Amino acid sequence: MATRVNGADSLYSYSKNSSFQRNAIDAAKELIKEAVFDKLDIEIFSPTNTFRLTDLGCSVGPNTFLAVQNILEAVEHKCRTQAHNSDQVPDFQVFFSDQAGNDFNELFQSIPPDRNYYAMGVPGSFYSRLFPKACLHFVYSSFSLQYLSKVPEQVVDRSSPAWNKGRIHYSNSTHEVVEAYATQYAKDMECFLSARAQEIVGGGLVAFVVPGRPDGTPHAQNIYNMSLDLFGSCLMDMANKGVIAEDRVDSFNLPLYNASLQEVEAIVKSNGCFSIERMEHLPQEKPQPKEVHSTVRAGMENMIREHFGEEILDEVFDTFGKKYEESICVFKSVKAISLFVLLKRNSK
Amino acid sequence: MATRVNGADSLYSYSKNSSFQRNAIDAAKELIKEAVFDKLDIEIFSPTNTFRLTDLGCSVGPNTFLAVQNILEAVEHKCRTQAHNSDQVPDFQVFFSDQAGNDFNELFQSIPPDRNYYAMGVPGSFYSRLFPKACLHFVYSSFSLQYLSKVPEQVVDRSSPAWNKGRIHYSNSTHEVVEAYATQYAKDMECFLSARAQEIVGGGLVAFVVPGRPDGTPHAQNIYNMSLDLFGSCLMDMANKGVIAEDRVDSFNLPLYNASLQEVEAIVKSNGCFSIERMEHLPQEKPQPKEVHSTVRAGMENMIREHFGEEILDEVFDTFGKKYEESICVFKSVKAISLFVLLKRNSK
C-alpha cells in the first residue's frame, strides 16, 4: 500500500502541507534538548569521534532538517561544555531514512547547503534492520510510528469476526477490529525496538513523537480517530450514492494506530532492551479547519488513489472538508495530544 | 553543468546503455578480487566488525550492484578463509554515492532485494568530503573520475590564450588548452585524494577504473578524445550550416579528461597519503559502431540539451553516428584502454 506522502510536484505535497507535523517538532524541541543534555553520554561516540543520528520516516523535508539541526545543536553544545577537550566537536553523520518509495531526489536536493553534517539516505522499512550492528547513537522519529507495517489481515477477511465492514479504521468499530489493530501495533513496535536494539550502541537514545491517545480515553473519542471515522463516513456516503462500490470501502482499511503511553510502556518493557527515560503527552495544536483538508489530503491521497482511483479524490476530500467544518464544535471540544517517548539502550 | 547521465525514463537511459562501462567492470573484476585477497588487511575492520564500502559515481545501476557484489564476495571469502573466527563475517555497509542530481529514486528502487548489505545513498561531489573521518575501508569508482569538477575557466575566456574556439574538448587543440585541462585534472584528483585520505582508515584501499590514455600517446590519438573531437566537428558542421550559433560551440566544453598512468602516478605521489599498490592498462573492448551512438548519447545528452536545447539532440547524435561509421577504419586501428589503479592509505 502506498503509505508514502505526496511528492513535491503535487498541489497537496507533504513539503507544503506539513505545518501540523512541524508543530509537534516545535513542542518536542525543548524535550529533545533536555534529552541530549541530561541523558546522552558523550563517551559513547568518543571512540570514533563521530556522532551518528538517524531520522526514521524522514519524508522529504523541511521538518526533518529542522529536527536534525535541533539535535545536532544540542550535541554540539554539550560537547563544547562537557568534553575533556572542548574543541573536539565530533563529526556528524545523519542518515535520512524512509521507505524506498519516498522521494529521495527531492530530499537530497533540498538538504541545507550550509549543513555541518554528512548526509546519507537510507531506503527501507524501519520495522526491519536498516543499519549494521551498534553503529547509531541517536534515533529520532516524528509522526511516523503511527503507520503500521500493514493492515491487520483479519479486518479484510470476510470470514473473520474482525471483518471491518463499512469502516476504514478501528474507531467506532467492534472489539475484534480494535484488538486486531492493537495486536498489529504491538507486533510492529516489537520489530522496531528489536531492530533498533541491534543498531544502537549501549547508552544510545531513541526519541519519538507520534499522534497519541490519552490513557483511558476510548478509541472512538480520540481526535485523530474521529477524523478518520469522519473520512470513512464520506467514503460510505459515496458508496450509498453508488459513486463507488461498497465492497471497495469494506476492503479498504487505514494502516494507522494511535497508541497510548500505557500501551507503549508495556511494549518497551516486554522488549527489555531499553529503559524508559521519559514519556509525556505533548499538547498538540489542532490544525485550522482549512488546514485539516490539506493536511489529511497530503498524507492520505496516495492511499486513496491507489485503492479507489484518481477520479474520486476531489469529491472525497472536499466532502471531508465540509463535514469537518460542520462538526467543528465536536472537534473543538476534544483535546489533541502527541506522545513523546525517550528510550535509552541498555548497556550490552 | 548537467554531467549526470540519463534517467530511466529516457530511450537513451544510462541503465539501458551502459554495457560499455560494464565491460570495464568485468575486466577489473579479477583485479579487484586480487586486491582484496593480497592487499586488504581484515584487521582494519575488526574493531566494529563492519566493512564499509563506497562506490563513488555509482549512477543508477545495474553496474554498481555488480561491482559491489564482486567486492563483497571477495571480502567474505577472505574472512571465511583467514579470520581467526571464520564464522565472523562482518556486517556490510555500502554507500552508493553520486551527485545530488543523480536519480537516487531509481537507484533505491532497483537495489537487489536479496542483498547481504545495508544500503545507503550519499549525495554530493567526490571532489569534496562526503564522509566522516576514518569511516571507510574500501573506495571504488568506475568510469567517473574522468569527469572534471568543472570546465577549466580559461578555455571559455575569450581573452585567454587558452580560449578553445571552435572545439568542445582539448584534443587537437592548442597546447594552452591541453595544459588548462591537465591542470584542472591534477587539481581535481588532488581534491579527491585529500578528501579520501581523511575518510579512509589506515590500510584502507581505493580502486578506480577510468578510460585512459597510454603513456606517450598524444592526446589527439587517444580513442576517447578522437570520438569527442568527432562529436565537436558535428556541432561545428551545424554551426556552419547556421543551425546553431558558432559562439554557442565556442562556449561549450566538455568537463572530461582522459589521463595516463604517468599522470595519475605523479598526482598520487605528490599527495603523499597513499601508496600505489597496482597500476595497469586494462584492454577496453570498443563499443560496436551502433552502440557508440547510444553510449555517447546516454552519457552526453543532458549536457548537450542544457547548452544547445532539446531541438538539436536527434540531429547531432545521428550525424555523429553516421560520421563515426564513416571513420570506422580509423577507430578500428586505435586501441582503447582503461586505467586500473589500486591505492592503499598509509597508516596514520
mmCIF file of C-alpha atoms in Angstrom, chain A:
data_model
loop_
_atom_site.group_PDB
_atom_site.id
_atom_site.type_symbol
_atom_site.label_atom_id
_atom_site.label_comp_id
_atom_site.label_asym_id
_atom_site.label_seq_id
_atom_site.Cartn_x
_atom_site.Cartn_y
_atom_site.Cartn_z
ATOM 1 C CA MET A 1 0.000 0.000 0.000
ATOM 2 C CA ALA A 2 1.223 3.478 -0.881
ATOM 3 C CA THR A 3 1.678 4.923 2.602
ATOM 4 C CA ARG A 4 4.217 7.425 1.374
ATOM 5 C CA VAL A 5 3.189 11.070 1.452
ATOM 6 C CA ASN A 6 2.674 13.223 -1.626
ATOM 7 C CA GLY A 7 5.709 14.371 -3.630
ATOM 8 C CA ALA A 8 6.836 17.907 -4.366
ATOM 9 C CA ASP A 9 5.005 18.202 -7.669
ATOM 10 C CA SER A 10 1.591 17.811 -6.067
ATOM 11 C CA LEU A 11 -0.688 20.661 -5.014
ATOM 12 C CA TYR A 12 -1.125 18.771 -1.769
ATOM 13 C CA SER A 13 2.557 17.930 -1.371
ATOM 14 C CA TYR A 14 3.759 16.937 2.060
ATOM 15 C CA SER A 15 6.529 19.551 1.960
ATOM 16 C CA LYS A 16 3.933 22.310 1.513
ATOM 17 C CA ASN A 17 1.371 20.827 3.908
ATOM 18 C CA SER A 18 3.277 19.639 6.911
ATOM 19 C CA SER A 19 2.920 22.570 9.302
ATOM 20 C CA PHE A 20 0.805 20.330 11.536
ATOM 21 C CA GLN A 21 3.735 17.954 11.930
ATOM 22 C CA ARG A 22 6.142 20.871 12.427
ATOM 23 C CA ASN A 23 4.012 21.954 15.330
ATOM 24 C CA ALA A 24 4.889 18.676 17.045
ATOM 25 C CA ILE A 25 8.567 19.175 16.302
ATOM 26 C CA ASP A 26 8.410 22.566 17.993
ATOM 27 C CA ALA A 27 6.745 21.035 21.044
ATOM 28 C CA ALA A 28 9.338 18.283 21.182
ATOM 29 C CA LYS A 29 12.261 20.620 20.561
ATOM 30 C CA GLU A 30 12.890 21.509 24.189
ATOM 31 C CA LEU A 31 12.402 17.935 25.339
ATOM 32 C CA ILE A 32 14.989 16.750 22.822
ATOM 33 C CA LYS A 33 17.469 19.337 24.034
ATOM 34 C CA GLU A 34 16.917 18.178 27.601
ATOM 35 C CA ALA A 35 17.292 14.568 26.493
ATOM 36 C CA VAL A 36 20.676 15.314 24.951
ATOM 37 C CA PHE A 37 21.778 17.373 27.926
ATOM 38 C CA ASP A 38 20.582 15.032 30.681
ATOM 39 C CA LYS A 39 20.675 11.582 29.138
ATOM 40 C CA LEU A 40 23.240 11.415 26.362
ATOM 41 C CA ASP A 41 26.624 10.126 27.436
ATOM 42 C CA ILE A 42 29.129 11.762 25.097
ATOM 43 C CA GLU A 43 31.598 8.988 25.832
ATOM 44 C CA ILE A 44 29.557 6.645 23.640
ATOM 45 C CA PHE A 45 30.747 8.358 20.466
ATOM 46 C CA SER A 46 34.233 9.295 21.566
ATOM 47 C CA PRO A 47 35.940 6.162 20.165
ATOM 48 C CA THR A 48 35.431 7.294 16.558
ATOM 49 C CA ASN A 49 34.604 10.933 17.348
ATOM 50 C CA THR A 50 31.609 10.669 15.018
ATOM 51 C CA PHE A 51 28.042 11.184 16.237
ATOM 52 C CA ARG A 52 25.635 9.134 14.124
ATOM 53 C CA LEU A 53 21.984 10.135 14.035
ATOM 54 C CA THR A 54 19.040 8.860 12.025
ATOM 55 C CA ASP A 55 15.591 10.267 11.347
ATOM 56 C CA LEU A 56 13.348 7.291 10.610
ATOM 57 C CA GLY A 57 10.376 8.190 8.423
ATOM 58 C CA CYS A 58 12.027 11.453 7.435
ATOM 59 C CA SER A 59 9.849 12.067 4.374
ATOM 60 C CA VAL A 60 11.120 14.921 2.173
ATOM 61 C CA GLY A 61 11.705 17.895 4.437
ATOM 62 C CA PRO A 62 11.708 20.605 5.644
ATOM 63 C CA ASN A 63 10.673 19.156 9.029
ATOM 64 C CA THR A 64 13.446 16.568 9.069
ATOM 65 C CA PHE A 65 16.126 19.247 8.531
ATOM 66 C CA LEU A 66 14.794 21.326 11.428
ATOM 67 C CA ALA A 67 14.655 18.342 13.747
ATOM 68 C CA VAL A 68 18.152 17.199 12.829
ATOM 69 C CA GLN A 69 19.555 20.682 13.294
ATOM 70 C CA ASN A 70 17.978 20.902 16.746
ATOM 71 C CA ILE A 71 19.519 17.613 17.867
ATOM 72 C CA LEU A 72 22.965 18.423 16.477
ATOM 73 C CA GLU A 73 22.995 21.872 18.075
ATOM 74 C CA ALA A 74 22.248 20.264 21.415
ATOM 75 C CA VAL A 75 25.016 17.687 20.944
ATOM 76 C CA GLU A 76 27.485 20.343 19.861
ATOM 77 C CA HIS A 77 26.596 22.496 22.863
ATOM 78 C CA LYS A 78 27.028 19.549 25.180
ATOM 79 C CA CYS A 79 30.423 18.647 23.701
ATOM 80 C CA ARG A 80 31.663 22.218 23.960
ATOM 81 C CA THR A 81 30.638 22.495 27.606
ATOM 82 C CA GLN A 82 31.366 19.000 28.866
ATOM 83 C CA ALA A 83 34.006 17.257 26.765
ATOM 84 C CA HIS A 84 37.506 16.955 28.203
ATOM 85 C CA ASN A 85 38.757 18.663 25.083
ATOM 86 C CA SER A 86 36.062 21.206 24.365
ATOM 87 C CA ASP A 87 37.359 21.928 20.852
ATOM 88 C CA GLN A 88 36.725 18.340 19.978
ATOM 89 C CA VAL A 89 33.265 18.589 18.431
ATOM 90 C CA PRO A 90 32.656 15.281 16.667
ATOM 91 C CA ASP A 91 31.919 14.759 13.003
ATOM 92 C CA PHE A 92 28.166 14.476 12.484
ATOM 93 C CA GLN A 93 26.739 11.796 10.219
ATOM 94 C CA VAL A 94 22.996 11.974 9.570
ATOM 95 C CA PHE A 95 21.034 9.147 7.992
ATOM 96 C CA PHE A 96 17.731 10.264 6.474
ATOM 97 C CA SER A 97 15.639 7.148 6.245
ATOM 98 C CA ASP A 98 12.257 6.356 4.760
ATOM 99 C CA GLN A 99 10.661 3.723 2.572
ATOM 100 C CA ALA A 100 12.274 3.153 -0.848
ATOM 101 C CA GLY A 101 9.246 4.836 -2.458
ATOM 102 C CA ASN A 102 9.976 8.115 -0.663
ATOM 103 C CA ASP A 103 11.114 10.943 -2.919
ATOM 104 C CA PHE A 104 14.809 10.874 -2.036
ATOM 105 C CA ASN A 105 15.582 13.025 -5.088
ATOM 106 C CA GLU A 106 13.562 15.885 -3.607
ATOM 107 C CA LEU A 107 15.063 15.233 -0.178
ATOM 108 C CA PHE A 108 18.668 15.261 -1.422
ATOM 109 C CA GLN A 109 18.138 18.396 -3.482
ATOM 110 C CA SER A 110 16.749 20.302 -0.513
ATOM 111 C CA ILE A 111 19.302 19.382 2.162
ATOM 112 C CA PRO A 112 20.580 22.710 3.529
ATOM 113 C CA PRO A 113 23.781 23.532 1.622
ATOM 114 C CA ASP A 114 25.402 25.074 4.727
ATOM 115 C CA ARG A 115 24.888 21.971 6.855
ATOM 116 C CA ASN A 116 27.566 20.881 9.303
ATOM 117 C CA TYR A 117 26.901 17.158 8.850
ATOM 118 C CA TYR A 118 27.481 14.380 6.343
ATOM 119 C CA ALA A 119 24.107 13.486 4.871
ATOM 120 C CA MET A 120 23.120 9.974 3.811
ATOM 121 C CA GLY A 121 19.837 8.460 2.654
ATOM 122 C CA VAL A 122 18.695 5.028 3.790
ATOM 123 C CA PRO A 123 15.821 3.373 1.936
ATOM 124 C CA GLY A 124 13.753 0.729 3.739
ATOM 125 C CA SER A 125 11.165 -0.007 6.404
ATOM 126 C CA PHE A 126 12.037 0.855 9.997
ATOM 127 C CA TYR A 127 10.260 -2.313 11.049
ATOM 128 C CA SER A 128 13.316 -4.223 9.836
ATOM 129 C CA ARG A 129 17.075 -3.782 10.114
ATOM 130 C CA LEU A 130 18.451 -0.766 8.291
ATOM 131 C CA PHE A 131 21.945 -0.386 9.799
ATOM 132 C CA PRO A 132 24.927 -2.509 10.838
ATOM 133 C CA LYS A 133 25.297 -3.535 14.448
ATOM 134 C CA ALA A 134 25.994 -0.862 17.045
ATOM 135 C CA CYS A 135 26.508 2.000 14.654
ATOM 136 C CA LEU A 136 23.934 4.574 15.834
ATOM 137 C CA HIS A 137 23.984 6.971 18.776
ATOM 138 C CA PHE A 138 20.607 8.665 18.405
ATOM 139 C CA VAL A 139 17.427 7.532 16.675
ATOM 140 C CA TYR A 140 14.718 10.085 16.072
ATOM 141 C CA SER A 141 11.302 9.583 14.529
ATOM 142 C CA SER A 142 8.448 12.046 14.235
ATOM 143 C CA PHE A 143 4.895 11.304 13.158
ATOM 144 C CA SER A 144 5.835 8.016 11.533
ATOM 145 C CA LEU A 145 5.457 5.221 14.073
ATOM 146 C CA GLN A 146 1.660 5.513 13.907
ATOM 147 C CA TYR A 147 1.896 3.849 10.469
ATOM 148 C CA LEU A 148 1.550 0.101 10.805
ATOM 149 C CA SER A 149 3.670 -2.162 8.615
ATOM 150 C CA LYS A 150 0.409 -3.403 7.079
ATOM 151 C CA VAL A 151 -3.346 -3.537 7.580
ATOM 152 C CA PRO A 152 -4.127 -6.406 10.001
ATOM 153 C CA GLU A 153 -5.190 -9.329 7.823
ATOM 154 C CA GLN A 154 -8.327 -10.225 9.772
ATOM 155 C CA VAL A 155 -10.034 -6.883 9.172
ATOM 156 C CA VAL A 156 -10.267 -7.508 5.432
ATOM 157 C CA ASP A 157 -11.180 -11.183 5.810
ATOM 158 C CA ARG A 158 -14.950 -11.636 5.315
ATOM 159 C CA SER A 159 -14.876 -14.871 7.296
ATOM 160 C CA SER A 160 -13.214 -13.317 10.338
ATOM 161 C CA PRO A 161 -15.075 -11.928 13.354
ATOM 162 C CA ALA A 162 -12.739 -8.940 12.933
ATOM 163 C CA TRP A 163 -14.019 -8.164 9.419
ATOM 164 C CA ASN A 164 -14.336 -4.366 9.341
ATOM 165 C CA LYS A 165 -17.378 -3.943 7.115
ATOM 166 C CA GLY A 166 -18.393 -0.380 6.228
ATOM 167 C CA ARG A 167 -15.464 1.229 8.013
ATOM 168 C CA ILE A 168 -11.910 2.137 7.119
ATOM 169 C CA HIS A 169 -10.452 2.206 10.618
ATOM 170 C CA TYR A 170 -10.929 0.662 14.068
ATOM 171 C CA SER A 171 -12.521 3.640 15.772
ATOM 172 C CA ASN A 172 -16.226 3.068 16.421
ATOM 173 C CA SER A 173 -15.734 -0.484 15.214
ATOM 174 C CA THR A 174 -16.078 -3.814 17.034
ATOM 175 C CA HIS A 175 -13.868 -5.005 19.853
ATOM 176 C CA GLU A 176 -12.374 -7.608 17.481
ATOM 177 C CA VAL A 177 -11.286 -4.964 14.992
ATOM 178 C CA VAL A 178 -9.730 -2.821 17.712
ATOM 179 C CA GLU A 179 -7.906 -5.893 19.020
ATOM 180 C CA ALA A 180 -6.602 -6.755 15.565
ATOM 181 C CA TYR A 181 -5.183 -3.248 15.176
ATOM 182 C CA ALA A 182 -3.725 -3.146 18.706
ATOM 183 C CA THR A 183 -2.062 -6.524 18.175
ATOM 184 C CA GLN A 184 -0.559 -5.420 14.869
ATOM 185 C CA TYR A 185 0.748 -2.256 16.522
ATOM 186 C CA ALA A 186 2.377 -4.243 19.332
ATOM 187 C CA LYS A 187 3.996 -6.620 16.829
ATOM 188 C CA ASP A 188 5.298 -3.759 14.712
ATOM 189 C CA MET A 189 6.677 -1.864 17.691
ATOM 190 C CA GLU A 190 8.408 -5.009 18.884
ATOM 191 C CA CYS A 191 10.053 -5.311 15.425
ATOM 192 C CA PHE A 192 11.040 -1.649 15.593
ATOM 193 C CA LEU A 193 12.597 -1.989 19.036
ATOM 194 C CA SER A 194 14.375 -5.262 18.247
ATOM 195 C CA ALA A 195 15.924 -3.827 15.096
ATOM 196 C CA ARG A 196 17.000 -0.637 16.866
ATOM 197 C CA ALA A 197 18.367 -2.587 19.826
ATOM 198 C CA GLN A 198 20.852 -4.179 17.417
ATOM 199 C CA GLU A 199 21.739 -0.949 15.656
ATOM 200 C CA ILE A 200 22.196 1.369 18.641
ATOM 201 C CA VAL A 201 25.240 1.361 20.870
ATOM 202 C CA GLY A 202 24.765 0.807 24.602
ATOM 203 C CA GLY A 203 23.704 4.143 26.102
ATOM 204 C CA GLY A 204 22.322 5.409 22.780
ATOM 205 C CA LEU A 205 18.955 7.160 22.706
ATOM 206 C CA VAL A 206 15.670 6.713 20.844
ATOM 207 C CA ALA A 207 13.276 9.665 20.821
ATOM 208 C CA PHE A 208 9.978 9.548 19.011
ATOM 209 C CA VAL A 209 6.843 11.627 18.673
ATOM 210 C CA VAL A 210 3.533 10.225 17.436
ATOM 211 C CA PRO A 211 -0.074 11.340 17.471
ATOM 212 C CA GLY A 212 -1.458 9.698 20.583
ATOM 213 C CA ARG A 213 -4.440 8.763 22.687
ATOM 214 C CA PRO A 214 -4.626 9.818 26.346
ATOM 215 C CA ASP A 215 -4.580 6.799 28.690
ATOM 216 C CA GLY A 216 -8.138 5.721 29.362
ATOM 217 C CA THR A 217 -9.736 7.674 26.519
ATOM 218 C CA PRO A 218 -11.853 5.375 24.373
ATOM 219 C CA HIS A 219 -10.515 4.931 20.836
ATOM 220 C CA ALA A 220 -13.677 6.493 19.414
ATOM 221 C CA GLN A 221 -13.107 9.688 21.392
ATOM 222 C CA ASN A 222 -9.571 10.220 20.190
ATOM 223 C CA ILE A 223 -9.467 13.192 17.861
ATOM 224 C CA TYR A 224 -7.340 11.530 15.175
ATOM 225 C CA ASN A 225 -9.598 8.507 15.133
ATOM 226 C CA MET A 226 -12.659 10.753 14.994
ATOM 227 C CA SER A 227 -11.223 12.463 11.905
ATOM 228 C CA LEU A 228 -10.545 9.129 10.224
ATOM 229 C CA ASP A 229 -14.007 7.894 11.153
ATOM 230 C CA LEU A 230 -15.470 11.019 9.589
ATOM 231 C CA PHE A 231 -13.382 10.419 6.488
ATOM 232 C CA GLY A 232 -14.681 6.843 6.340
ATOM 233 C CA SER A 233 -18.250 8.126 6.509
ATOM 234 C CA CYS A 234 -17.547 10.285 3.417
ATOM 235 C CA LEU A 235 -16.496 7.160 1.531
ATOM 236 C CA MET A 236 -19.629 5.333 2.752
ATOM 237 C CA ASP A 237 -21.773 8.279 1.598
ATOM 238 C CA MET A 238 -20.245 7.897 -1.851
ATOM 239 C CA ALA A 239 -20.885 4.149 -1.730
ATOM 240 C CA ASN A 240 -24.513 4.769 -0.750
ATOM 241 C CA LYS A 241 -24.845 7.168 -3.680
ATOM 242 C CA GLY A 242 -23.385 4.479 -5.953
ATOM 243 C CA VAL A 243 -20.275 6.519 -6.859
ATOM 244 C CA ILE A 244 -18.046 3.753 -5.538
ATOM 245 C CA ALA A 245 -18.815 0.111 -4.778
ATOM 246 C CA GLU A 246 -19.486 -0.650 -1.116
ATOM 247 C CA ASP A 247 -17.132 -3.619 -1.131
ATOM 248 C CA ARG A 248 -14.304 -1.267 -2.143
ATOM 249 C CA VAL A 249 -14.886 0.518 1.168
ATOM 250 C CA ASP A 250 -15.114 -2.797 3.025
ATOM 251 C CA SER A 251 -11.760 -3.871 1.622
ATOM 252 C CA PHE A 252 -10.054 -0.552 2.430
ATOM 253 C CA ASN A 253 -8.539 -0.009 5.864
ATOM 254 C CA LEU A 254 -6.012 2.518 7.048
ATOM 255 C CA PRO A 255 -2.746 1.122 8.448
ATOM 256 C CA LEU A 256 -2.711 3.687 11.248
ATOM 257 C CA TYR A 257 -2.792 3.223 15.002
ATOM 258 C CA ASN A 258 -2.828 5.910 17.687
ATOM 259 C CA ALA A 259 -1.431 4.393 20.839
ATOM 260 C CA SER A 260 -1.490 5.499 24.463
ATOM 261 C CA LEU A 261 1.586 5.833 26.667
ATOM 262 C CA GLN A 262 0.386 2.814 28.650
ATOM 263 C CA GLU A 263 0.492 0.682 25.525
ATOM 264 C CA VAL A 264 3.932 1.968 24.513
ATOM 265 C CA GLU A 265 5.265 1.352 28.010
ATOM 266 C CA ALA A 266 4.048 -2.242 28.046
ATOM 267 C CA ILE A 267 5.695 -2.971 24.682
ATOM 268 C CA VAL A 268 9.013 -1.378 25.675
ATOM 269 C CA LYS A 269 9.077 -3.351 28.940
ATOM 270 C CA SER A 270 8.256 -6.579 27.188
ATOM 271 C CA ASN A 271 11.068 -5.973 24.701
ATOM 272 C CA GLY A 272 13.541 -5.434 27.532
ATOM 273 C CA CYS A 273 16.403 -3.767 25.646
ATOM 274 C CA PHE A 274 15.595 -0.169 26.574
ATOM 275 C CA SER A 275 14.928 1.838 29.699
ATOM 276 C CA ILE A 276 12.170 4.419 29.544
ATOM 277 C CA GLU A 277 13.772 7.767 30.315
ATOM 278 C CA ARG A 278 10.793 9.973 29.663
ATOM 279 C CA MET A 279 7.199 9.651 28.472
ATOM 280 C CA GLU A 280 4.933 12.647 28.071
ATOM 281 C CA HIS A 281 1.822 13.959 26.487
ATOM 282 C CA LEU A 282 2.619 16.916 24.294
ATOM 283 C CA PRO A 283 -0.205 19.354 23.784
ATOM 284 C CA GLN A 284 -0.845 19.197 20.056
ATOM 285 C CA GLU A 285 -2.279 22.305 18.489
ATOM 286 C CA LYS A 286 -5.119 21.251 16.239
ATOM 287 C CA PRO A 287 -4.852 22.208 12.596
ATOM 288 C CA GLN A 288 -7.136 25.022 11.490
ATOM 289 C CA PRO A 289 -10.292 23.711 9.800
ATOM 290 C CA LYS A 290 -8.955 24.819 6.408
ATOM 291 C CA GLU A 291 -5.634 23.084 7.065
ATOM 292 C CA VAL A 292 -7.352 19.838 8.048
ATOM 293 C CA HIS A 293 -8.427 19.268 4.474
ATOM 294 C CA SER A 294 -4.951 19.776 3.009
ATOM 295 C CA THR A 295 -3.119 18.044 5.877
ATOM 296 C CA VAL A 296 -5.284 14.944 5.558
ATOM 297 C CA ARG A 297 -5.077 15.039 1.774
ATOM 298 C CA ALA A 298 -1.257 15.359 1.775
ATOM 299 C CA GLY A 299 -0.997 12.289 3.990
ATOM 300 C CA MET A 300 -3.736 10.093 2.502
ATOM 301 C CA GLU A 301 -4.086 10.960 -1.174
ATOM 302 C CA ASN A 302 -1.751 8.226 -2.408
ATOM 303 C CA MET A 303 -3.545 5.519 -0.430
ATOM 304 C CA ILE A 304 -6.963 6.664 -1.631
ATOM 305 C CA ARG A 305 -5.828 6.961 -5.245
ATOM 306 C CA GLU A 306 -4.306 3.518 -5.237
ATOM 307 C CA HIS A 307 -7.422 1.828 -3.872
ATOM 308 C CA PHE A 308 -10.289 3.907 -5.297
ATOM 309 C CA GLY A 309 -8.746 5.622 -8.326
ATOM 310 C CA GLU A 310 -7.849 9.172 -9.233
ATOM 311 C CA GLU A 311 -11.386 10.235 -10.108
ATOM 312 C CA ILE A 312 -12.826 10.256 -6.582
ATOM 313 C CA LEU A 313 -10.043 12.306 -4.989
ATOM 314 C CA ASP A 314 -11.519 15.802 -5.246
ATOM 315 C CA GLU A 315 -15.010 14.721 -4.206
ATOM 316 C CA VAL A 316 -13.997 12.709 -1.173
ATOM 317 C CA PHE A 317 -11.553 15.262 0.227
ATOM 318 C CA ASP A 318 -13.935 18.165 -0.463
ATOM 319 C CA THR A 319 -16.797 16.304 1.238
ATOM 320 C CA PHE A 320 -14.498 15.578 4.154
ATOM 321 C CA GLY A 321 -13.537 19.252 4.436
ATOM 322 C CA LYS A 322 -17.207 20.264 4.539
ATOM 323 C CA LYS A 323 -18.231 17.599 7.031
ATOM 324 C CA TYR A 324 -15.333 18.577 9.243
ATOM 325 C CA GLU A 325 -16.421 22.200 9.283
ATOM 326 C CA GLU A 326 -19.979 21.094 10.116
ATOM 327 C CA SER A 327 -18.670 19.078 13.063
ATOM 328 C CA ILE A 328 -16.277 21.759 14.183
ATOM 329 C CA CYS A 329 -17.905 22.131 17.614
ATOM 330 C CA VAL A 330 -17.339 18.491 18.381
ATOM 331 C CA PHE A 331 -13.739 18.610 17.228
ATOM 332 C CA LYS A 332 -13.088 21.802 19.153
ATOM 333 C CA SER A 333 -14.191 20.144 22.387
ATOM 334 C CA VAL A 334 -11.710 17.270 22.094
ATOM 335 C CA LYS A 335 -8.049 17.604 23.027
ATOM 336 C CA ALA A 336 -5.331 16.551 20.598
ATOM 337 C CA ILE A 337 -2.149 15.159 22.069
ATOM 338 C CA SER A 338 1.084 13.738 20.824
ATOM 339 C CA LEU A 339 3.211 11.237 22.681
ATOM 340 C CA PHE A 340 6.838 11.980 23.384
ATOM 341 C CA VAL A 341 8.888 8.929 24.282
ATOM 342 C CA LEU A 342 12.582 8.823 25.160
ATOM 343 C CA LEU A 343 14.332 5.471 25.498
ATOM 344 C CA LYS A 344 17.898 4.553 26.327
ATOM 345 C CA ARG A 345 19.575 1.400 25.074
ATOM 346 C CA ASN A 346 20.695 -0.761 27.976
ATOM 347 C CA SER A 347 24.406 -1.452 28.082
ATOM 348 C CA LYS A 348 25.174 -4.620 26.228
#
